[in-house]
PDB file of C-alpha atoms in Angstrom:
ATOM      1  CA  MET C  27      10.709 -98.468 151.140  1.00 52.00           C
ATOM      2  CA  THR C  28       9.649 -95.384 151.592  1.00 57.00           C
ATOM      3  CA  SER C  29      10.656 -92.520 149.188  1.00 61.00           C
ATOM      4  CA  PRO C  30      12.301 -89.319 150.435  1.00 60.00           C
ATOM      5  CA  SER C  31       9.480 -87.099 149.430  1.00 63.00           C
ATOM      6  CA  SER C  32       6.889 -89.829 152.037  1.00 68.00           C
ATOM      7  CA  GLU C  33       9.647 -89.302 154.827  1.00 68.00           C
ATOM      8  CA  LEU C  34      10.194 -85.715 154.133  1.00 67.00           C
ATOM      9  CA  ASP C  35       6.359 -85.010 154.277  1.00 82.00           C
ATOM     10  CA  ALA C  36       6.757 -87.013 157.292  1.00 81.00           C
ATOM     11  CA  ALA C  37       8.502 -85.410 158.486  1.00 81.00           C
ATOM     12  CA  GLN C  38       7.610 -82.137 157.635  1.00 85.00           C
ATOM     13  CA  LYS C  39       3.654 -82.827 159.315  1.00 86.00           C
ATOM     14  CA  ASP C  40       5.949 -83.663 162.337  1.00 85.00           C
ATOM     15  CA  ALA C  41       7.316 -80.188 162.912  1.00 84.00           C
ATOM     16  CA  TYR C  42       4.392 -78.854 162.279  1.00 85.00           C
ATOM     17  CA  GLN C  43       2.643 -80.550 164.810  1.00 86.00           C
ATOM     18  CA  HIS C  44       5.312 -80.227 167.172  1.00 82.00           C
ATOM     19  CA  LEU C  45       5.109 -76.034 166.337  1.00 80.00           C
ATOM     20  CA  LEU C  46       1.188 -76.633 166.642  1.00 83.00           C
ATOM     21  CA  SER C  47       1.505 -77.884 170.077  1.00 84.00           C
ATOM     22  CA  MET C  48       3.620 -75.114 170.695  1.00 79.00           C
ATOM     23  CA  PHE C  49       0.794 -72.191 170.274  1.00 80.00           C
ATOM     24  CA  VAL C  50      -1.647 -74.268 171.838  1.00 83.00           C
ATOM     25  CA  ALA C  51       0.268 -74.298 174.889  1.00 83.00           C
ATOM     26  CA  VAL C  52       0.881 -70.755 174.541  1.00 81.00           C
ATOM     27  CA  ILE C  53      -2.279 -69.497 173.457  1.00 85.00           C
ATOM     28  CA  THR C  54      -4.886 -71.604 175.370  1.00 88.00           C
ATOM     29  CA  PRO C  55      -4.164 -70.323 178.409  1.00 87.00           C
ATOM     30  CA  ALA C  56      -4.745 -66.660 177.505  1.00 87.00           C
ATOM     31  CA  LEU C  57      -8.116 -67.175 175.923  1.00 89.00           C
ATOM     32  CA  LEU C  58      -9.435 -69.009 178.387  1.00 91.00           C
ATOM     33  CA  ILE C  59      -8.848 -66.365 181.194  1.00 90.00           C
ATOM     34  CA  CYS C  60      -9.933 -63.638 178.831  1.00 90.00           C
ATOM     35  CA  GLN C  61     -13.469 -65.412 178.130  1.00 90.00           C
ATOM     36  CA  ALA C  62     -13.245 -66.414 182.405  1.00 92.00           C
ATOM     37  CA  LEU C  63     -12.980 -62.665 182.446  1.00 92.00           C
ATOM     38  CA  GLY C  64     -15.031 -61.328 180.075  1.00 92.00           C
ATOM     39  CA  LEU C  65     -13.160 -59.502 178.167  1.00 90.00           C
ATOM     40  CA  PRO C  66     -13.970 -57.895 174.549  1.00 91.00           C
ATOM     41  CA  ALA C  67     -12.051 -59.840 171.456  1.00 90.00           C
ATOM     42  CA  GLN C  68      -9.624 -55.992 171.273  1.00 91.00           C
ATOM     43  CA  ASP C  69      -8.197 -57.157 174.707  1.00 89.00           C
ATOM     44  CA  THR C  70      -8.457 -60.809 173.938  1.00 88.00           C
ATOM     45  CA  GLN C  71      -6.161 -60.462 170.718  1.00 88.00           C
ATOM     46  CA  HIS C  72      -4.076 -58.140 172.834  1.00 87.00           C
ATOM     47  CA  ILE C  73      -3.511 -60.373 175.496  1.00 87.00           C
ATOM     48  CA  ILE C  74      -2.758 -63.362 172.849  1.00 84.00           C
ATOM     49  CA  SER C  75      -0.151 -61.089 171.130  1.00 83.00           C
ATOM     50  CA  MET C  76       2.076 -60.105 174.748  1.00 82.00           C
ATOM     51  CA  SER C  77       1.593 -63.883 175.625  1.00 80.00           C
ATOM     52  CA  LEU C  78       3.050 -64.677 172.740  1.00 77.00           C
ATOM     53  CA  PHE C  79       5.915 -62.332 172.579  1.00 74.00           C
ATOM     54  CA  GLU C  80       6.498 -62.745 176.004  1.00 66.00           C
ATOM     55  CA  ARG C  81       7.803 -66.517 175.242  1.00 58.00           C
ATOM     56  CA  VAL C  82      10.184 -65.189 172.547  1.00 59.00           C
ATOM     57  CA  SER C  83      11.765 -62.185 174.953  1.00 60.00           C
ATOM     58  CA  GLN C  84      11.925 -64.444 177.936  1.00 61.00           C
ATOM     59  CA  THR C  85      14.564 -67.137 175.981  1.00 63.00           C
ATOM     60  CA  ALA C  86      17.986 -66.297 176.482  1.00 62.00           C
ATOM     61  CA  THR C  87      20.179 -65.031 172.979  1.00 67.00           C
ATOM     62  CA  ILE C  88      23.453 -66.207 174.907  1.00 71.00           C
ATOM     63  CA  ASN C  89      24.182 -68.498 177.217  1.00 71.00           C
ATOM     64  CA  LEU C  90      27.061 -68.181 179.163  1.00 76.00           C
ATOM     65  CA  PRO C  91      28.634 -71.463 180.883  1.00 79.00           C
ATOM     66  CA  THR C  92      28.578 -71.580 184.972  1.00 82.00           C
ATOM     67  CA  PRO C  93      32.021 -73.023 185.291  1.00 82.00           C
ATOM     68  CA  LEU C  94      32.481 -75.613 188.723  1.00 80.00           C
ATOM     69  CA  TYR C  95      27.863 -75.692 188.349  1.00 79.00           C
ATOM     70  CA  TYR C  96      28.056 -78.653 190.200  1.00 79.00           C
ATOM     71  CA  GLY C  97      30.632 -78.059 192.793  1.00 79.00           C
ATOM     72  CA  LEU C  98      34.212 -79.794 192.275  1.00 79.00           C
ATOM     73  CA  GLY C  99      34.238 -82.629 194.997  1.00 79.00           C
ATOM     74  CA  PHE C 100      36.481 -86.292 194.880  1.00 76.00           C
ATOM     75  CA  ASP C 101      34.052 -89.460 195.707  1.00 79.00           C
ATOM     76  CA  TRP C 102      36.456 -91.751 198.014  1.00 84.00           C
ATOM     77  CA  ASN C 103      35.066 -94.334 196.102  1.00 87.00           C
ATOM     78  CA  LEU C 104      37.129 -94.280 193.244  1.00 87.00           C
ATOM     79  CA  LEU C 105      39.840 -94.244 195.218  1.00 90.00           C
ATOM     80  CA  PRO C 106      40.165 -98.072 194.522  1.00 92.00           C
ATOM     81  CA  LEU C 107      39.252 -98.462 190.749  1.00 92.00           C
ATOM     82  CA  MET C 108      42.466 -96.083 191.018  1.00 92.00           C
ATOM     83  CA  LEU C 109      44.397 -98.004 192.749  1.00 94.00           C
ATOM     84  CA  ILE C 110      44.198-101.045 190.675  1.00 95.00           C
ATOM     85  CA  PHE C 111      44.492 -99.135 187.160  1.00 94.00           C
ATOM     86  CA  MET C 112      47.989 -97.575 188.402  1.00 95.00           C
ATOM     87  CA  VAL C 113      48.946-101.309 189.540  1.00 95.00           C
ATOM     88  CA  THR C 114      47.808-103.242 186.077  1.00 95.00           C
ATOM     89  CA  SER C 115      50.003 -99.941 184.166  1.00 93.00           C
ATOM     90  CA  LEU C 116      52.840-100.276 186.050  1.00 93.00           C
ATOM     91  CA  GLU C 117      52.394-104.248 184.997  1.00 94.00           C
ATOM     92  CA  THR C 118      52.516-103.714 181.821  1.00 91.00           C
ATOM     93  CA  ILE C 119      55.400-101.298 181.604  1.00 89.00           C
ATOM     94  CA  GLY C 120      57.449-103.726 183.248  1.00 90.00           C
ATOM     95  CA  ASP C 121      55.990-107.383 181.406  1.00 90.00           C
ATOM     96  CA  ILE C 122      56.863-104.753 177.823  1.00 88.00           C
ATOM     97  CA  THR C 123      60.134-104.439 179.312  1.00 89.00           C
ATOM     98  CA  ALA C 124      60.785-107.704 180.147  1.00 90.00           C
ATOM     99  CA  THR C 125      59.557-108.799 176.907  1.00 90.00           C
ATOM    100  CA  SER C 126      61.755-106.222 175.449  1.00 88.00           C
ATOM    101  CA  ASP C 127      65.239-107.104 177.131  1.00 87.00           C
ATOM    102  CA  VAL C 128      64.356-111.152 176.448  1.00 90.00           C
ATOM    103  CA  SER C 129      64.205-111.422 173.120  1.00 89.00           C
ATOM    104  CA  GLU C 130      66.865-108.583 173.377  1.00 87.00           C
ATOM    105  CA  GLN C 131      65.116-105.638 172.130  1.00 87.00           C
ATOM    106  CA  PRO C 132      65.846-102.251 173.856  1.00 87.00           C
ATOM    107  CA  VAL C 133      64.273-101.185 176.671  1.00 84.00           C
ATOM    108  CA  SER C 134      65.301 -97.268 176.058  1.00 86.00           C
ATOM    109  CA  GLY C 135      64.705 -95.098 173.070  1.00 86.00           C
ATOM    110  CA  PRO C 136      62.471 -94.791 170.216  1.00 87.00           C
ATOM    111  CA  LEU C 137      61.329 -98.287 169.499  1.00 84.00           C
ATOM    112  CA  TYR C 138      61.093 -98.961 172.647  1.00 83.00           C
ATOM    113  CA  MET C 139      58.938 -96.018 173.369  1.00 84.00           C
ATOM    114  CA  LYS C 140      56.812 -97.059 170.561  1.00 84.00           C
ATOM    115  CA  ARG C 141      55.793-100.023 171.939  1.00 78.00           C
ATOM    116  CA  LEU C 142      54.533 -98.889 175.020  1.00 72.00           C
TER     117      LEU C 142
END
Protein backbone atom coordinates (compact mmCIF):
# COMPACT_ATOMS: atom_id res chain seq x y z
CA MET A 1 0.00 0.00 0.00
CA THR A 2 1.38 3.38 -0.93
CA SER A 3 1.33 6.31 1.42
CA PRO A 4 -0.50 9.53 0.51
CA SER A 5 2.79 11.44 0.45
CA SER A 6 4.29 9.06 -2.14
CA GLU A 7 1.16 9.44 -4.31
CA LEU A 8 1.45 13.21 -4.02
CA ASP A 9 5.13 13.05 -4.90
CA ALA A 10 4.29 10.98 -8.00
CA ALA A 11 1.58 13.46 -9.01
CA GLN A 12 3.96 16.38 -8.52
CA LYS A 13 6.60 14.58 -10.54
CA ASP A 14 4.11 14.09 -13.39
CA ALA A 15 3.06 17.74 -13.19
CA TYR A 16 6.66 18.94 -13.34
CA GLN A 17 7.32 16.61 -16.26
CA HIS A 18 4.36 18.05 -18.19
CA LEU A 19 5.45 21.61 -17.38
CA LEU A 20 8.99 20.89 -18.53
CA SER A 21 7.77 19.28 -21.76
CA MET A 22 5.66 22.37 -22.51
CA PHE A 23 8.68 24.65 -22.02
CA VAL A 24 10.86 22.42 -24.17
CA ALA A 25 8.26 22.44 -26.96
CA VAL A 26 8.21 26.25 -26.98
CA ILE A 27 11.91 26.99 -26.40
CA THR A 28 13.57 24.38 -28.63
CA PRO A 29 12.39 25.74 -32.01
CA ALA A 30 13.44 29.28 -31.03
CA LEU A 31 16.88 28.03 -29.94
CA LEU A 32 17.39 26.04 -33.15
CA ILE A 33 16.41 28.99 -35.36
CA CYS A 34 18.62 31.42 -33.44
CA GLN A 35 21.61 29.05 -33.64
CA ALA A 36 21.01 28.48 -37.36
CA LEU A 37 20.98 32.24 -37.94
CA GLY A 38 24.02 32.77 -35.71
CA LEU A 39 22.32 35.37 -33.52
CA PRO A 40 24.04 36.67 -30.37
CA ALA A 41 22.97 35.47 -26.91
CA GLN A 42 21.09 38.69 -26.10
CA ASP A 43 18.92 38.38 -29.24
CA THR A 44 18.38 34.67 -28.55
CA GLN A 45 17.15 35.47 -25.02
CA HIS A 46 14.83 38.12 -26.42
CA ILE A 47 13.37 35.76 -29.03
CA ILE A 48 12.85 32.99 -26.44
CA SER A 49 11.05 35.37 -24.07
CA MET A 50 8.89 36.59 -26.96
CA SER A 51 8.00 33.01 -27.94
CA LEU A 52 7.01 32.22 -24.34
CA PHE A 53 4.86 35.35 -24.08
CA GLU A 54 3.31 34.78 -27.51
CA ARG A 55 1.89 31.43 -26.38
CA VAL A 56 0.29 33.09 -23.37
CA SER A 57 -1.17 35.95 -25.40
CA GLN A 58 -2.75 33.54 -27.91
CA THR A 59 -4.84 31.79 -25.28
CA ALA A 60 -8.39 33.03 -24.99
CA THR A 61 -9.39 34.40 -21.62
CA ILE A 62 -13.13 34.14 -22.27
CA ASN A 63 -14.68 31.55 -24.54
CA LEU A 64 -18.23 32.09 -25.69
CA PRO A 65 -20.20 29.13 -27.00
CA THR A 66 -21.08 29.17 -30.68
CA PRO A 67 -24.77 28.42 -31.17
CA LEU A 68 -25.52 25.64 -33.65
CA TYR A 69 -21.82 24.98 -34.20
CA TYR A 70 -22.54 21.57 -35.70
CA GLY A 71 -25.62 22.75 -37.56
CA LEU A 72 -29.22 21.81 -37.14
CA GLY A 73 -30.30 18.65 -38.82
CA PHE A 74 -32.49 15.64 -38.44
CA ASP A 75 -31.33 12.08 -38.79
CA TRP A 76 -34.11 10.17 -40.52
CA ASN A 77 -32.62 6.89 -39.31
CA LEU A 78 -34.06 7.70 -35.87
CA LEU A 79 -37.65 7.79 -37.12
CA PRO A 80 -38.33 4.04 -36.62
CA LEU A 81 -36.85 4.21 -33.13
CA MET A 82 -39.05 7.19 -32.23
CA LEU A 83 -42.10 5.38 -33.59
CA ILE A 84 -41.32 2.28 -31.51
CA PHE A 85 -40.84 4.48 -28.42
CA MET A 86 -44.24 6.13 -28.93
CA VAL A 87 -45.99 2.79 -29.46
CA THR A 88 -44.45 1.17 -26.37
CA SER A 89 -45.24 4.27 -24.27
CA LEU A 90 -48.89 4.16 -25.29
CA GLU A 91 -48.98 0.41 -24.70
CA THR A 92 -47.57 0.87 -21.21
CA ILE A 93 -50.17 3.52 -20.35
CA GLY A 94 -52.89 1.21 -21.65
CA ASP A 95 -51.60 -1.73 -19.62
CA ILE A 96 -51.50 0.33 -16.43
CA THR A 97 -55.01 1.65 -17.07
CA ALA A 98 -56.41 -1.84 -17.74
CA THR A 99 -54.67 -3.31 -14.68
CA SER A 100 -56.00 -0.47 -12.52
CA ASP A 101 -59.54 -0.96 -13.86
CA VAL A 102 -59.49 -4.74 -13.29
CA SER A 103 -58.14 -4.36 -9.75
CA GLU A 104 -60.78 -1.72 -9.01
CA GLN A 105 -58.27 1.09 -8.59
CA PRO A 106 -59.00 4.61 -9.85
CA VAL A 107 -58.13 5.24 -13.50
CA SER A 108 -57.91 9.01 -13.07
CA GLY A 109 -56.75 11.43 -10.42
CA PRO A 110 -53.53 11.77 -8.39
CA LEU A 111 -53.26 8.10 -7.37
CA TYR A 112 -53.51 6.99 -11.01
CA MET A 113 -50.99 9.64 -12.11
CA LYS A 114 -48.61 8.45 -9.38
CA ARG A 115 -48.70 4.95 -10.88
CA LEU A 116 -47.81 6.26 -14.33
